[in-house]
């Protein structure tokens, strides 16, 4: 907090949590330390970039006033997140009954004999807090211990052996699981092939049965015809004799 004879200002820096393509606001609190009304005016070196509400006003005796500074959305970040913009807050005592509409530039003219307090405020860009990183694998209970460095910077051999054993023990079930999946896939493929062969054999057997029935029917009919012919021939011979 900055303490002057007329106003106390908090904070002394305009801190903006910078984010591209988004309007960002911060606030100033002005506290009147006197028994008189105090008029204030806010100026900036980059008026197109910022909007100040209110940029002029009256602070009643022993009271406070909030000033909201809005930075317009920015398309690119400055180098190293450094900002050269500055604000100037001017304040001066006024007579009772003066309102914000009565404030003019002449009230802050030092050459006219007015006692004007001035505070320069810097603009600071603040990076937004990053979300907490997820718990890394291996940090949960039951996982393999991490290797540690000793005070001289060398890796501890005992920790290395323990970590290696933990890795091997953890990897063996994964290897067995992979082998089991491969075996199941192979057995499933063999089963499907066997079913296909079985269906094929059933179709061929049915086809053979149909052809056999056709052949059997043809032989029986031919046998009957031959038998009839033989009978006719024998009867004819017997008549002749």
mmCIF file of C-alpha atoms in Angstrom:
data_model
loop_
_atom_site.group_PDB
_atom_site.id
_atom_site.type_symbol
_atom_site.label_atom_id
_atom_site.label_comp_id
_atom_site.label_asym_id
_atom_site.label_seq_id
_atom_site.Cartn_x
_atom_site.Cartn_y
_atom_site.Cartn_z
ATOM 1 C CA UNK A 1 0.000 0.000 0.000
ATOM 2 C CA UNK A 2 1.246 3.487 -0.858
ATOM 3 C CA UNK A 3 0.557 6.154 1.702
ATOM 4 C CA UNK A 4 0.304 9.788 0.619
ATOM 5 C CA UNK A 5 -1.139 12.797 2.345
ATOM 6 C CA UNK A 6 -4.444 12.468 0.493
ATOM 7 C CA UNK A 7 -4.963 8.898 -0.718
ATOM 8 C CA UNK A 8 -3.697 5.442 0.074
ATOM 9 C CA UNK A 9 -3.463 3.156 -2.969
ATOM 10 C CA UNK A 10 -3.547 -0.604 -2.962
ATOM 11 C CA UNK A 11 -1.880 -2.323 -4.726
ATOM 12 C CA UNK A 12 1.019 -0.335 -6.157
ATOM 13 C CA UNK A 13 1.231 -2.556 -9.253
ATOM 14 C CA UNK A 14 -1.487 -3.457 -11.704
ATOM 15 C CA UNK A 15 -1.153 -7.226 -11.932
ATOM 16 C CA UNK A 16 -2.906 -8.898 -14.855
ATOM 17 C CA UNK A 17 -3.092 -12.728 -15.094
ATOM 18 C CA UNK A 18 -2.174 -12.636 -18.763
ATOM 19 C CA UNK A 19 -4.095 -14.766 -21.247
ATOM 20 C CA UNK A 20 -4.225 -14.350 -25.012
ATOM 21 C CA UNK A 21 -7.429 -13.220 -26.721
ATOM 22 C CA UNK A 22 -9.223 -12.507 -23.459
ATOM 23 C CA UNK A 23 -10.100 -9.330 -21.567
ATOM 24 C CA UNK A 24 -8.457 -9.203 -18.150
ATOM 25 C CA UNK A 25 -9.336 -6.985 -15.196
ATOM 26 C CA UNK A 26 -7.653 -5.868 -12.015
ATOM 27 C CA UNK A 27 -8.715 -3.367 -9.366
ATOM 28 C CA UNK A 28 -7.298 -0.522 -7.325
ATOM 29 C CA UNK A 29 -8.627 0.611 -3.976
ATOM 30 C CA UNK A 30 -8.308 4.304 -3.146
ATOM 31 C CA UNK A 31 -8.694 5.324 0.496
ATOM 32 C CA UNK A 32 -9.228 8.963 1.485
ATOM 33 C CA UNK A 33 -7.147 9.748 4.564
ATOM 34 C CA UNK A 34 -8.436 13.291 5.019
ATOM 35 C CA UNK A 35 -11.538 15.032 6.293
ATOM 36 C CA UNK A 36 -12.042 16.633 2.881
ATOM 37 C CA UNK A 37 -13.276 15.339 -0.433
ATOM 38 C CA UNK A 38 -10.509 14.262 -2.779
ATOM 39 C CA UNK A 39 -10.792 14.243 -6.562
ATOM 40 C CA UNK A 40 -8.729 11.780 -8.583
ATOM 41 C CA UNK A 41 -7.873 11.172 -12.191
ATOM 42 C CA UNK A 42 -6.232 8.117 -13.808
ATOM 43 C CA UNK A 43 -4.019 8.385 -16.904
ATOM 44 C CA UNK A 44 -2.177 5.708 -18.865
ATOM 45 C CA UNK A 45 0.607 5.655 -21.447
ATOM 46 C CA UNK A 46 -1.483 3.298 -23.629
ATOM 47 C CA UNK A 47 -5.130 4.479 -23.551
ATOM 48 C CA UNK A 48 -6.221 2.276 -26.489
ATOM 49 C CA UNK A 49 -5.171 -0.846 -24.637
ATOM 50 C CA UNK A 50 -6.891 -0.165 -21.292
ATOM 51 C CA UNK A 51 -10.302 0.865 -20.066
ATOM 52 C CA UNK A 52 -10.491 2.551 -16.623
ATOM 53 C CA UNK A 53 -13.797 2.817 -14.763
ATOM 54 C CA UNK A 54 -14.086 5.329 -13.293
ATOM 55 C CA UNK A 55 -11.124 7.244 -14.663
ATOM 56 C CA UNK A 56 -12.141 10.307 -12.626
ATOM 57 C CA UNK A 57 -14.106 10.576 -9.399
ATOM 58 C CA UNK A 58 -14.551 11.907 -5.907
ATOM 59 C CA UNK A 59 -13.547 10.009 -2.762
ATOM 60 C CA UNK A 60 -15.526 11.131 0.275
ATOM 61 C CA UNK A 61 -13.717 11.839 3.575
ATOM 62 C CA UNK A 62 -12.454 8.669 5.314
ATOM 63 C CA UNK A 63 -14.011 6.453 2.665
ATOM 64 C CA UNK A 64 -12.772 4.235 -0.151
ATOM 65 C CA UNK A 65 -13.354 3.946 -3.895
ATOM 66 C CA UNK A 66 -12.621 1.011 -6.215
ATOM 67 C CA UNK A 67 -11.209 1.582 -9.680
ATOM 68 C CA UNK A 68 -11.436 -1.240 -12.241
ATOM 69 C CA UNK A 69 -8.792 -1.393 -14.972
ATOM 70 C CA UNK A 70 -9.600 -3.664 -17.936
ATOM 71 C CA UNK A 71 -6.961 -4.707 -20.436
ATOM 72 C CA UNK A 72 -8.325 -5.416 -23.908
ATOM 73 C CA UNK A 73 -7.811 -8.877 -25.428
ATOM 74 C CA UNK A 74 -4.267 -9.258 -26.766
ATOM 75 C CA UNK A 75 -3.377 -11.235 -29.884
ATOM 76 C CA UNK A 76 0.225 -11.932 -28.845
ATOM 77 C CA UNK A 77 2.288 -11.954 -25.685
ATOM 78 C CA UNK A 78 5.116 -9.446 -25.206
ATOM 79 C CA UNK A 79 8.733 -10.711 -25.143
ATOM 80 C CA UNK A 80 9.590 -12.301 -21.778
ATOM 81 C CA UNK A 81 6.139 -11.290 -20.501
ATOM 82 C CA UNK A 82 7.443 -7.792 -19.745
ATOM 83 C CA UNK A 83 5.123 -4.798 -20.070
ATOM 84 C CA UNK A 84 6.275 -1.190 -20.348
ATOM 85 C CA UNK A 85 2.829 0.350 -19.853
ATOM 86 C CA UNK A 86 2.386 2.696 -16.876
ATOM 87 C CA UNK A 87 -0.441 4.473 -15.101
ATOM 88 C CA UNK A 88 -0.481 7.836 -13.336
ATOM 89 C CA UNK A 89 -2.947 8.531 -10.516
ATOM 90 C CA UNK A 90 -3.438 12.204 -9.661
ATOM 91 C CA UNK A 91 -5.357 13.421 -6.617
ATOM 92 C CA UNK A 92 -6.265 16.833 -5.231
ATOM 93 C CA UNK A 93 -8.461 18.217 -2.446
ATOM 94 C CA UNK A 94 -11.796 19.684 -3.489
ATOM 95 C CA UNK A 95 -14.497 21.709 -1.834
ATOM 96 C CA UNK A 96 -17.522 20.002 -0.339
ATOM 97 C CA UNK A 97 -20.349 19.461 -2.764
ATOM 98 C CA UNK A 98 -18.117 18.923 -5.790
ATOM 99 C CA UNK A 99 -19.248 15.939 -7.885
ATOM 100 C CA UNK A 100 -17.534 13.786 -10.517
ATOM 101 C CA UNK A 101 -19.200 15.887 -13.224
ATOM 102 C CA UNK A 102 -17.392 18.957 -11.928
ATOM 103 C CA UNK A 103 -13.917 17.438 -12.361
ATOM 104 C CA UNK A 104 -11.840 19.059 -15.092
ATOM 105 C CA UNK A 105 -8.212 19.134 -16.221
ATOM 106 C CA UNK A 106 -7.594 22.517 -14.589
ATOM 107 C CA UNK A 107 -8.098 21.003 -11.116
ATOM 108 C CA UNK A 108 -4.909 18.929 -11.627
ATOM 109 C CA UNK A 109 -2.814 21.808 -13.029
ATOM 110 C CA UNK A 110 0.183 22.320 -10.746
ATOM 111 C CA UNK A 111 1.095 25.555 -12.485
ATOM 112 C CA UNK A 112 -2.232 27.010 -11.347
ATOM 113 C CA UNK A 113 -1.095 26.552 -7.749
ATOM 114 C CA UNK A 114 -3.018 23.367 -6.987
ATOM 115 C CA UNK A 115 -1.390 20.827 -4.673
ATOM 116 C CA UNK A 116 -1.525 17.615 -6.683
ATOM 117 C CA UNK A 117 -0.342 14.217 -5.463
ATOM 118 C CA UNK A 118 0.857 11.812 -8.122
ATOM 119 C CA UNK A 119 1.516 8.057 -8.027
ATOM 120 C CA UNK A 120 3.019 6.065 -10.839
ATOM 121 C CA UNK A 121 1.813 2.470 -11.180
ATOM 122 C CA UNK A 122 3.538 -0.251 -13.216
ATOM 123 C CA UNK A 123 1.784 -2.992 -15.175
ATOM 124 C CA UNK A 124 2.886 -6.534 -14.391
ATOM 125 C CA UNK A 125 1.832 -9.650 -16.301
ATOM 126 C CA UNK A 126 1.351 -12.705 -14.124
ATOM 127 C CA UNK A 127 1.261 -16.234 -15.525
ATOM 128 C CA UNK A 128 -1.873 -18.114 -14.695
ATOM 129 C CA UNK A 129 -1.361 -20.953 -12.191
ATOM 130 C CA UNK A 130 -0.920 -24.329 -13.866
ATOM 131 C CA UNK A 131 -3.221 -27.205 -12.865
ATOM 132 C CA UNK A 132 -1.556 -29.817 -10.642
ATOM 133 C CA UNK A 133 0.211 -32.509 -12.616
ATOM 134 C CA UNK A 134 -1.213 -36.041 -12.382
ATOM 135 C CA UNK A 135 0.440 -38.498 -10.023
ATOM 136 C CA UNK A 136 3.263 -40.156 -11.994
ATOM 137 C CA UNK A 137 3.169 -43.874 -12.531
ATOM 138 C CA UNK A 138 5.074 -45.859 -9.956
ATOM 139 C CA UNK A 139 4.390 -43.418 -7.107
ATOM 140 C CA UNK A 140 1.417 -45.390 -5.776
ATOM 141 C CA UNK A 141 1.726 -47.923 -3.040
ATOM 142 C CA UNK A 142 2.905 -51.311 -4.226
ATOM 143 C CA UNK A 143 4.851 -49.984 -7.192
ATOM 144 C CA UNK A 144 8.551 -50.423 -7.672
ATOM 145 C CA UNK A 145 10.678 -47.964 -5.696
ATOM 146 C CA UNK A 146 12.360 -45.117 -7.478
ATOM 147 C CA UNK A 147 16.113 -44.919 -7.672
ATOM 148 C CA UNK A 148 17.624 -42.193 -5.530
ATOM 149 C CA UNK A 149 20.739 -40.115 -5.695
ATOM 150 C CA UNK A 150 23.123 -40.010 -2.794
ATOM 151 C CA UNK A 151 24.644 -36.814 -1.476
ATOM 152 C CA UNK A 152 27.616 -37.100 -3.860
ATOM 153 C CA UNK A 153 25.289 -37.469 -6.840
ATOM 154 C CA UNK A 154 25.877 -41.202 -7.490
ATOM 155 C CA UNK A 155 23.006 -43.588 -7.989
ATOM 156 C CA UNK A 156 22.542 -45.997 -5.077
ATOM 157 C CA UNK A 157 23.315 -49.596 -6.180
ATOM 158 C CA UNK A 158 20.897 -51.118 -3.663
ATOM 159 C CA UNK A 159 18.102 -48.934 -4.990
ATOM 160 C CA UNK A 160 19.054 -49.898 -8.540
ATOM 161 C CA UNK A 161 18.857 -53.619 -7.708
ATOM 162 C CA UNK A 162 15.555 -53.176 -5.914
ATOM 163 C CA UNK A 163 14.126 -51.179 -8.793
ATOM 164 C CA UNK A 164 15.347 -53.813 -11.272
ATOM 165 C CA UNK A 165 13.721 -56.634 -9.302
ATOM 166 C CA UNK A 166 10.511 -54.672 -9.061
ATOM 167 C CA UNK A 167 10.544 -54.095 -12.812
ATOM 168 C CA UNK A 168 11.164 -57.764 -13.578
ATOM 169 C CA UNK A 169 8.479 -58.915 -11.160
ATOM 170 C CA UNK A 170 6.051 -56.436 -12.614
ATOM 171 C CA UNK A 171 6.867 -57.348 -16.209
ATOM 172 C CA UNK A 172 6.561 -61.155 -15.777
ATOM 173 C CA UNK A 173 2.753 -61.160 -15.334
ATOM 174 C CA UNK A 174 2.490 -58.928 -18.387
ATOM 175 C CA UNK A 175 4.585 -61.410 -20.423
ATOM 176 C CA UNK A 176 2.466 -64.341 -19.202
ATOM 177 C CA UNK A 177 -0.691 -62.465 -19.988
ATOM 178 C CA UNK A 178 0.553 -61.800 -23.528
ATOM 179 C CA UNK A 179 1.417 -65.494 -23.997
ATOM 180 C CA UNK A 180 -2.026 -66.528 -22.746
ATOM 181 C CA UNK A 181 -3.743 -64.167 -25.168
ATOM 182 C CA UNK A 182 -1.640 -65.509 -28.045
ATOM 183 C CA UNK A 183 -2.458 -69.113 -27.095
ATOM 184 C CA UNK A 184 -6.189 -68.354 -26.860
ATOM 185 C CA UNK A 185 -6.103 -66.682 -30.273
ATOM 186 C CA UNK A 186 -4.294 -69.715 -31.774
ATOM 187 C CA UNK A 187 -6.753 -72.219 -30.247
ATOM 188 C CA UNK A 188 -9.698 -70.159 -31.453
ATOM 189 C CA UNK A 189 -8.293 -70.116 -34.974
ATOM 190 C CA UNK A 190 -7.730 -73.905 -34.920
ATOM 191 C CA UNK A 191 -11.269 -74.443 -33.634
ATOM 192 C CA UNK A 192 -12.714 -72.336 -36.444
ATOM 193 C CA UNK A 193 -10.647 -74.252 -39.023
ATOM 194 C CA UNK A 194 -11.814 -77.605 -37.589
ATOM 195 C CA UNK A 195 -15.448 -76.483 -37.747
ATOM 196 C CA UNK A 196 -15.005 -75.417 -41.347
ATOM 197 C CA UNK A 197 -13.437 -78.804 -42.244
ATOM 198 C CA UNK A 198 -16.264 -80.624 -40.462
ATOM 199 C CA UNK A 199 -18.908 -78.669 -42.370
ATOM 200 C CA UNK A 200 -17.097 -79.384 -45.627
ATOM 201 C CA UNK A 201 -16.925 -83.134 -44.885
ATOM 202 C CA UNK A 202 -20.631 -83.223 -43.982
ATOM 203 C CA UNK A 203 -21.490 -81.569 -47.296
ATOM 204 C CA UNK A 204 -19.335 -84.021 -49.253
ATOM 205 C CA UNK A 205 -20.868 -87.011 -47.402
ATOM 206 C CA UNK A 206 -24.386 -85.821 -48.170
ATOM 207 C CA UNK A 207 -23.438 -85.422 -51.815
ATOM 208 C CA UNK A 208 -22.058 -88.980 -51.915
ATOM 209 C CA UNK A 209 -25.247 -90.318 -50.339
ATOM 210 C CA UNK A 210 -27.360 -88.628 -52.982
ATOM 211 C CA UNK A 211 -25.225 -89.979 -55.797
ATOM 212 C CA UNK A 212 -25.313 -93.476 -54.223
ATOM 213 C CA UNK A 213 -29.095 -93.445 -54.075
ATOM 214 C CA UNK A 214 -29.263 -92.392 -57.709
ATOM 215 C CA UNK A 215 -26.834 -95.161 -58.730
ATOM 216 C CA UNK A 216 -28.686 -97.769 -56.663
ATOM 217 C CA UNK A 217 -31.983 -96.857 -58.311
ATOM 218 C CA UNK A 218 -30.459 -97.167 -61.769
ATOM 219 C CA UNK A 219 -28.971 -100.643 -61.115
ATOM 220 C CA UNK A 220 -32.278 -102.023 -59.797
ATOM 221 C CA UNK A 221 -34.227 -100.843 -62.834
ATOM 222 C CA UNK A 222 -31.632 -102.273 -65.221
ATOM 223 C CA UNK A 223 -31.673 -105.575 -63.348
ATOM 224 C CA UNK A 224 -35.456 -105.811 -63.697
ATOM 225 C CA UNK A 225 -35.255 -105.164 -67.443
ATOM 226 C CA UNK A 226 -32.549 -107.757 -67.933
ATOM 227 C CA UNK A 227 -34.458 -110.312 -65.894
ATOM 228 C CA UNK A 228 -37.579 -109.734 -67.992
ATOM 229 C CA UNK A 229 -35.684 -110.142 -71.224
ATOM 230 C CA UNK A 230 -34.098 -113.368 -70.024
ATOM 231 C CA UNK A 231 -37.518 -114.676 -69.048
ATOM 232 C CA UNK A 232 -38.965 -113.879 -72.464
ATOM 233 C CA UNK A 233 -36.059 -115.545 -74.218
ATOM 234 C CA UNK A 234 -36.351 -118.662 -72.065
ATOM 235 C CA UNK A 235 -40.087 -118.869 -72.688
ATOM 236 C CA UNK A 236 -39.581 -118.535 -76.398
ATOM 237 C CA UNK A 237 -36.948 -121.311 -76.351
ATOM 238 C CA UNK A 238 -39.189 -123.596 -74.292
ATOM 239 C CA UNK A 239 -42.029 -123.133 -76.770
ATOM 240 C CA UNK A 240 -39.742 -123.988 -79.634
ATOM 241 C CA UNK A 241 -38.653 -127.158 -77.928
#
